[in-house]
Amino acid sequence: MSRTTTFELGFRTVEREYTDRRLPVEGTLPAWLSGRLIRNGPGAFEIGDERVTHWFDGLAMLRSYTIADGAVRYTNRFLRTEARAHAARGSSSGEFATGAGPLRQAVRWLRALGPPTPTDNANVNVARIGDRYVAQTEAPRWIAFDPATLETRGEFRWRDGIPGNLTTAHTKRDPRTGETVGFGLRFGRRPQYLLYAVDADGRRRSIGSVPAAGPGYVHDFGLTRDYAVLVETPLRIDVWRALVPWGEGLLDMLQWDPDRGTRLLVVDRTTGELVADPVTDPLFTFHTVNAFQRDGDVVLDPVTFDDDTIVRSLTLSTLGTDGFDAAPDGRLERLRIDPEADTVVDRSRRYDGGLALPTVPRGVRTRPYRYAYAQATDREGANGLVKVDLDRSTATEWWGRGLYVEEPRMVQRPDGDAEDDGVVIAPALDADAGRSVLLVFDASTLSLLARAPLPHAVPFGFHGRFFATE
């Protein structure tokens, strides 16, 4: 199958929504595996008769894989949002790279007597907050949904008054305490990152705020037992362009300024104090694999790039010409920060192959760990799966001809003793078959245990979570 055809499959609008469709299973699923993998990502790429500009701008569609008793059932459903209604009328609500257009945006400013309401196209991730399930994006408008049917339940609203113009879609749950931590960005004369914590009942409290320089575009962060660590890369947001009506999307406001270096903001989770703020050589990162504390140091493991090329290589025009080959490969690095000395004491690479969309077993998040799982990216004509042993700096990889594996999720076996005792679940696009498939691997060996073909090809998505049956 040609690269163009593969591109079309992975970025083609889905026309049909399936409800509780039982999938054929080839192989055997572990008897203990029971729960629901819910993923988020774009499902449609048109605004009226026009294609969106960037992969990040497709209209949100949830997909659910319910696993129980050796069977898999599949549901997919678009979020019913204002952004989707705007798109049906041929107008954009203002996305990452696809703006509403200068004239239309100016009219929206005048009608709103200020900045218009941000998009509610929550297409990045999902989370459980208290007893509610929400679809998340980087705009501060998340959408609640029913986890069983994926039906939209309206906009999710915090009631605490914590402000913010942007927010992370990568909130992190501490497995020790059950607390979830996140952050937002507030523009203004003195931009700030605002950190918050959410308790098990879904109540949010402010941790504190720290000054933002630039401010930087910060997609994800690291969480340890005592600290939150923000990586403020030199990809800065031109706040002025963010505040004028003729700007397009967020992509149009980003500027790479390597002379600034990369700030590592270490924030105390209890007091909100900025305890360290060292600067290292310029890098860009979307995602942090994990973070923890060891011998008084803070250890952070991000997937890094030399610059911001990765952001601009994911426009649909570039992907249509070069596919994913135009995107640089991410590298797994380890940074050790000494908070007392306010310095990075070591920076080393832990995996030389390309990788993206990392995950670790739930039980080791915020703690010292050994294994990370990710999409492997440095082979033409496929995306694979990689398991990295960080103690030995070695890796096990799995590849399939014409298979484009998406973000993996590692699920540990209940009462298992080893860190890698469990399975890895990942959807993939089978380019030769012209449809998607759910893959389930043994987490220890990466041997394929089972596959469940879908009735259609699902566009390449972003992130998701596995919610075990309780």
Tab-separated table of N, CA and C in Angstrom, residues 59-113:
chain	number	residue	atom	x	y	z
A	59	LEU	N	-11.744	17.008	14.519
A	59	LEU	CA	-12.852	17.037	15.484
A	59	LEU	C	-12.839	15.792	16.371
A	60	ALA	N	-13.056	15.993	17.662
A	60	ALA	CA	-12.881	14.944	18.666
A	60	ALA	C	-13.844	13.783	18.473
A	61	MET	N	-13.277	12.583	18.504
A	61	MET	CA	-14.061	11.354	18.480
A	61	MET	C	-13.480	10.385	19.508
A	62	LEU	N	-14.306	9.945	20.439
A	62	LEU	CA	-13.894	8.957	21.428
A	62	LEU	C	-14.026	7.558	20.846
A	63	ARG	N	-13.134	6.656	21.286
A	63	ARG	CA	-13.243	5.245	20.915
A	63	ARG	C	-13.022	4.411	22.159
A	64	SER	N	-13.851	3.410	22.334
A	64	SER	CA	-13.816	2.592	23.540
A	64	SER	C	-13.677	1.120	23.169
A	65	TYR	N	-12.776	0.433	23.903
A	65	TYR	CA	-12.581	-1.008	23.745
A	65	TYR	C	-12.855	-1.634	25.114
A	66	THR	N	-13.990	-2.277	25.242
A	66	THR	CA	-14.366	-2.919	26.501
A	66	THR	C	-13.949	-4.383	26.459
A	67	ILE	N	-13.128	-4.784	27.434
A	67	ILE	CA	-12.576	-6.138	27.464
A	67	ILE	C	-13.089	-6.859	28.705
A	68	ALA	N	-13.680	-8.023	28.507
A	68	ALA	CA	-14.174	-8.835	29.630
A	68	ALA	C	-14.417	-10.248	29.132
A	69	ASP	N	-14.048	-11.223	29.950
A	69	ASP	CA	-14.314	-12.637	29.652
A	69	ASP	C	-13.762	-13.043	28.286
A	70	GLY	N	-12.609	-12.510	27.934
A	70	GLY	CA	-11.962	-12.892	26.685
A	70	GLY	C	-12.551	-12.273	25.435
A	71	ALA	N	-13.496	-11.336	25.598
A	71	ALA	CA	-14.142	-10.702	24.450
A	71	ALA	C	-13.816	-9.212	24.423
A	72	VAL	N	-13.959	-8.606	23.235
A	72	VAL	CA	-13.734	-7.177	23.055
A	72	VAL	C	-14.946	-6.577	22.350
A	73	ARG	N	-15.457	-5.480	22.917
A	73	ARG	CA	-16.576	-4.762	22.308
A	73	ARG	C	-16.136	-3.332	22.029
A	74	TYR	N	-16.538	-2.810	20.875
A	74	TYR	CA	-16.033	-1.528	20.369
A	74	TYR	C	-17.164	-0.526	20.180
A	75	THR	N	-16.907	0.714	20.638
A	75	THR	CA	-17.829	1.828	20.430
A	75	THR	C	-17.014	3.049	20.008
A	76	ASN	N	-17.505	3.800	19.046
A	76	ASN	CA	-16.890	5.092	18.714
A	76	ASN	C	-17.987	6.137	18.579
A	77	ARG	N	-17.703	7.347	19.083
A	77	ARG	CA	-18.728	8.393	19.044
A	77	ARG	C	-18.051	9.762	19.052
A	78	PHE	N	-18.514	10.629	18.170
A	78	PHE	CA	-18.044	12.004	18.168
A	78	PHE	C	-18.568	12.746	19.384
A	79	LEU	N	-17.747	13.628	19.934
A	79	LEU	CA	-18.251	14.555	20.948
A	79	LEU	C	-19.171	15.567	20.282
A	80	ARG	N	-20.313	15.803	20.891
A	80	ARG	CA	-21.265	16.808	20.378
A	80	ARG	C	-20.888	18.145	21.013
A	81	THR	N	-20.104	18.931	20.318
A	81	THR	CA	-19.526	20.157	20.852
A	81	THR	C	-19.895	21.356	19.989
A	82	GLU	N	-19.613	22.538	20.520
A	82	GLU	CA	-19.788	23.751	19.725
A	82	GLU	C	-18.852	23.737	18.526
A	83	ALA	N	-17.637	23.219	18.708
A	83	ALA	CA	-16.687	23.166	17.601
A	83	ALA	C	-17.237	22.323	16.460
A	84	ARG	N	-17.886	21.209	16.786
A	84	ARG	CA	-18.461	20.347	15.737
A	84	ARG	C	-19.623	21.054	15.045
A	85	ALA	N	-20.416	21.797	15.817
A	85	ALA	CA	-21.524	22.554	15.210
A	85	ALA	C	-20.996	23.657	14.302
A	86	HIS	N	-19.933	24.352	14.755
A	86	HIS	CA	-19.307	25.375	13.904
A	86	HIS	C	-18.817	24.756	12.597
A	87	ALA	N	-18.157	23.592	12.701
A	87	ALA	CA	-17.598	22.953	11.514
A	87	ALA	C	-18.696	22.579	10.517
A	88	ALA	N	-19.845	22.131	11.025
A	88	ALA	CA	-20.955	21.778	10.146
A	88	ALA	C	-21.463	22.988	9.374
A	89	ARG	N	-21.288	24.174	9.974
A	89	ARG	CA	-21.703	25.415	9.299
A	89	ARG	C	-20.578	26.019	8.476
A	90	GLY	N	-19.418	25.341	8.460
A	90	GLY	CA	-18.323	25.809	7.631
A	90	GLY	C	-17.411	26.816	8.289
A	91	SER	N	-17.423	26.907	9.627
A	91	SER	CA	-16.559	27.869	10.308
A	91	SER	C	-15.796	27.177	11.424
A	92	SER	N	-14.588	27.681	11.695
A	92	SER	CA	-13.748	27.122	12.742
A	92	SER	C	-13.961	27.888	14.034
A	93	SER	N	-13.886	27.157	15.150
A	93	SER	CA	-13.972	27.812	16.452
A	93	SER	C	-12.599	28.254	16.935
A	94	GLY	N	-11.564	28.068	16.096
A	94	GLY	CA	-10.212	28.463	16.462
A	94	GLY	C	-9.488	27.318	17.132
A	95	GLU	N	-8.669	26.569	16.367
A	95	GLU	CA	-8.011	25.385	16.884
A	95	GLU	C	-6.503	25.630	17.026
A	96	PHE	N	-5.720	24.564	17.130
A	96	PHE	CA	-4.280	24.680	17.325
A	96	PHE	C	-3.623	25.419	16.156
A	97	ALA	N	-3.983	25.047	14.935
A	97	ALA	CA	-3.384	25.696	13.761
A	97	ALA	C	-4.423	26.229	12.804
A	98	THR	N	-5.655	25.774	12.913
A	98	THR	CA	-6.710	26.190	12.007
A	98	THR	C	-7.526	27.284	12.670
A	99	GLY	N	-7.275	28.534	12.285
A	99	GLY	CA	-7.971	29.653	12.895
A	99	GLY	C	-9.326	29.889	12.265
A	100	ALA	N	-10.041	30.836	12.831
A	100	ALA	CA	-11.349	31.202	12.300
A	100	ALA	C	-11.233	32.125	11.104
A	101	GLY	N	-10.002	32.544	10.760
A	101	GLY	CA	-9.823	33.507	9.678
A	101	GLY	C	-9.821	34.911	10.242
A	102	PRO	N	-8.969	35.800	9.719
A	102	PRO	CA	-8.809	37.133	10.305
A	102	PRO	C	-10.112	37.923	10.391
A	103	LEU	N	-10.904	37.944	9.321
A	103	LEU	CA	-12.127	38.745	9.340
A	103	LEU	C	-13.144	38.168	10.310
A	104	ARG	N	-13.361	36.858	10.237
A	104	ARG	CA	-14.339	36.230	11.123
A	104	ARG	C	-13.897	36.340	12.580
A	105	GLN	N	-12.590	36.210	12.807
A	105	GLN	CA	-12.082	36.316	14.168
A	105	GLN	C	-12.283	37.722	14.713
A	106	ALA	N	-12.058	38.736	13.880
A	106	ALA	CA	-12.255	40.112	14.316
A	106	ALA	C	-13.714	40.367	14.676
A	107	VAL	N	-14.622	39.808	13.861
A	107	VAL	CA	-16.048	39.966	14.156
A	107	VAL	C	-16.393	39.309	15.487
A	108	ARG	N	-15.816	38.124	15.744
A	108	ARG	CA	-16.078	37.439	17.017
A	108	ARG	C	-15.558	38.255	18.190
A	109	TRP	N	-14.398	38.901	18.039
A	109	TRP	CA	-13.874	39.774	19.085
A	109	TRP	C	-14.835	40.920	19.370
A	110	LEU	N	-15.322	41.556	18.310
A	110	LEU	CA	-16.213	42.703	18.492
A	110	LEU	C	-17.506	42.285	19.175
A	111	ARG	N	-18.048	41.144	18.786
A	111	ARG	CA	-19.295	40.687	19.387
A	111	ARG	C	-19.114	40.323	20.848
A	112	ALA	N	-17.934	39.772	21.170
A	112	ALA	CA	-17.671	39.349	22.544
A	112	ALA	C	-17.091	40.462	23.407
A	113	LEU	N	-16.773	41.617	22.765
A	113	LEU	CA	-16.129	42.742	23.462
A	113	LEU	C	-14.833	42.285	24.132
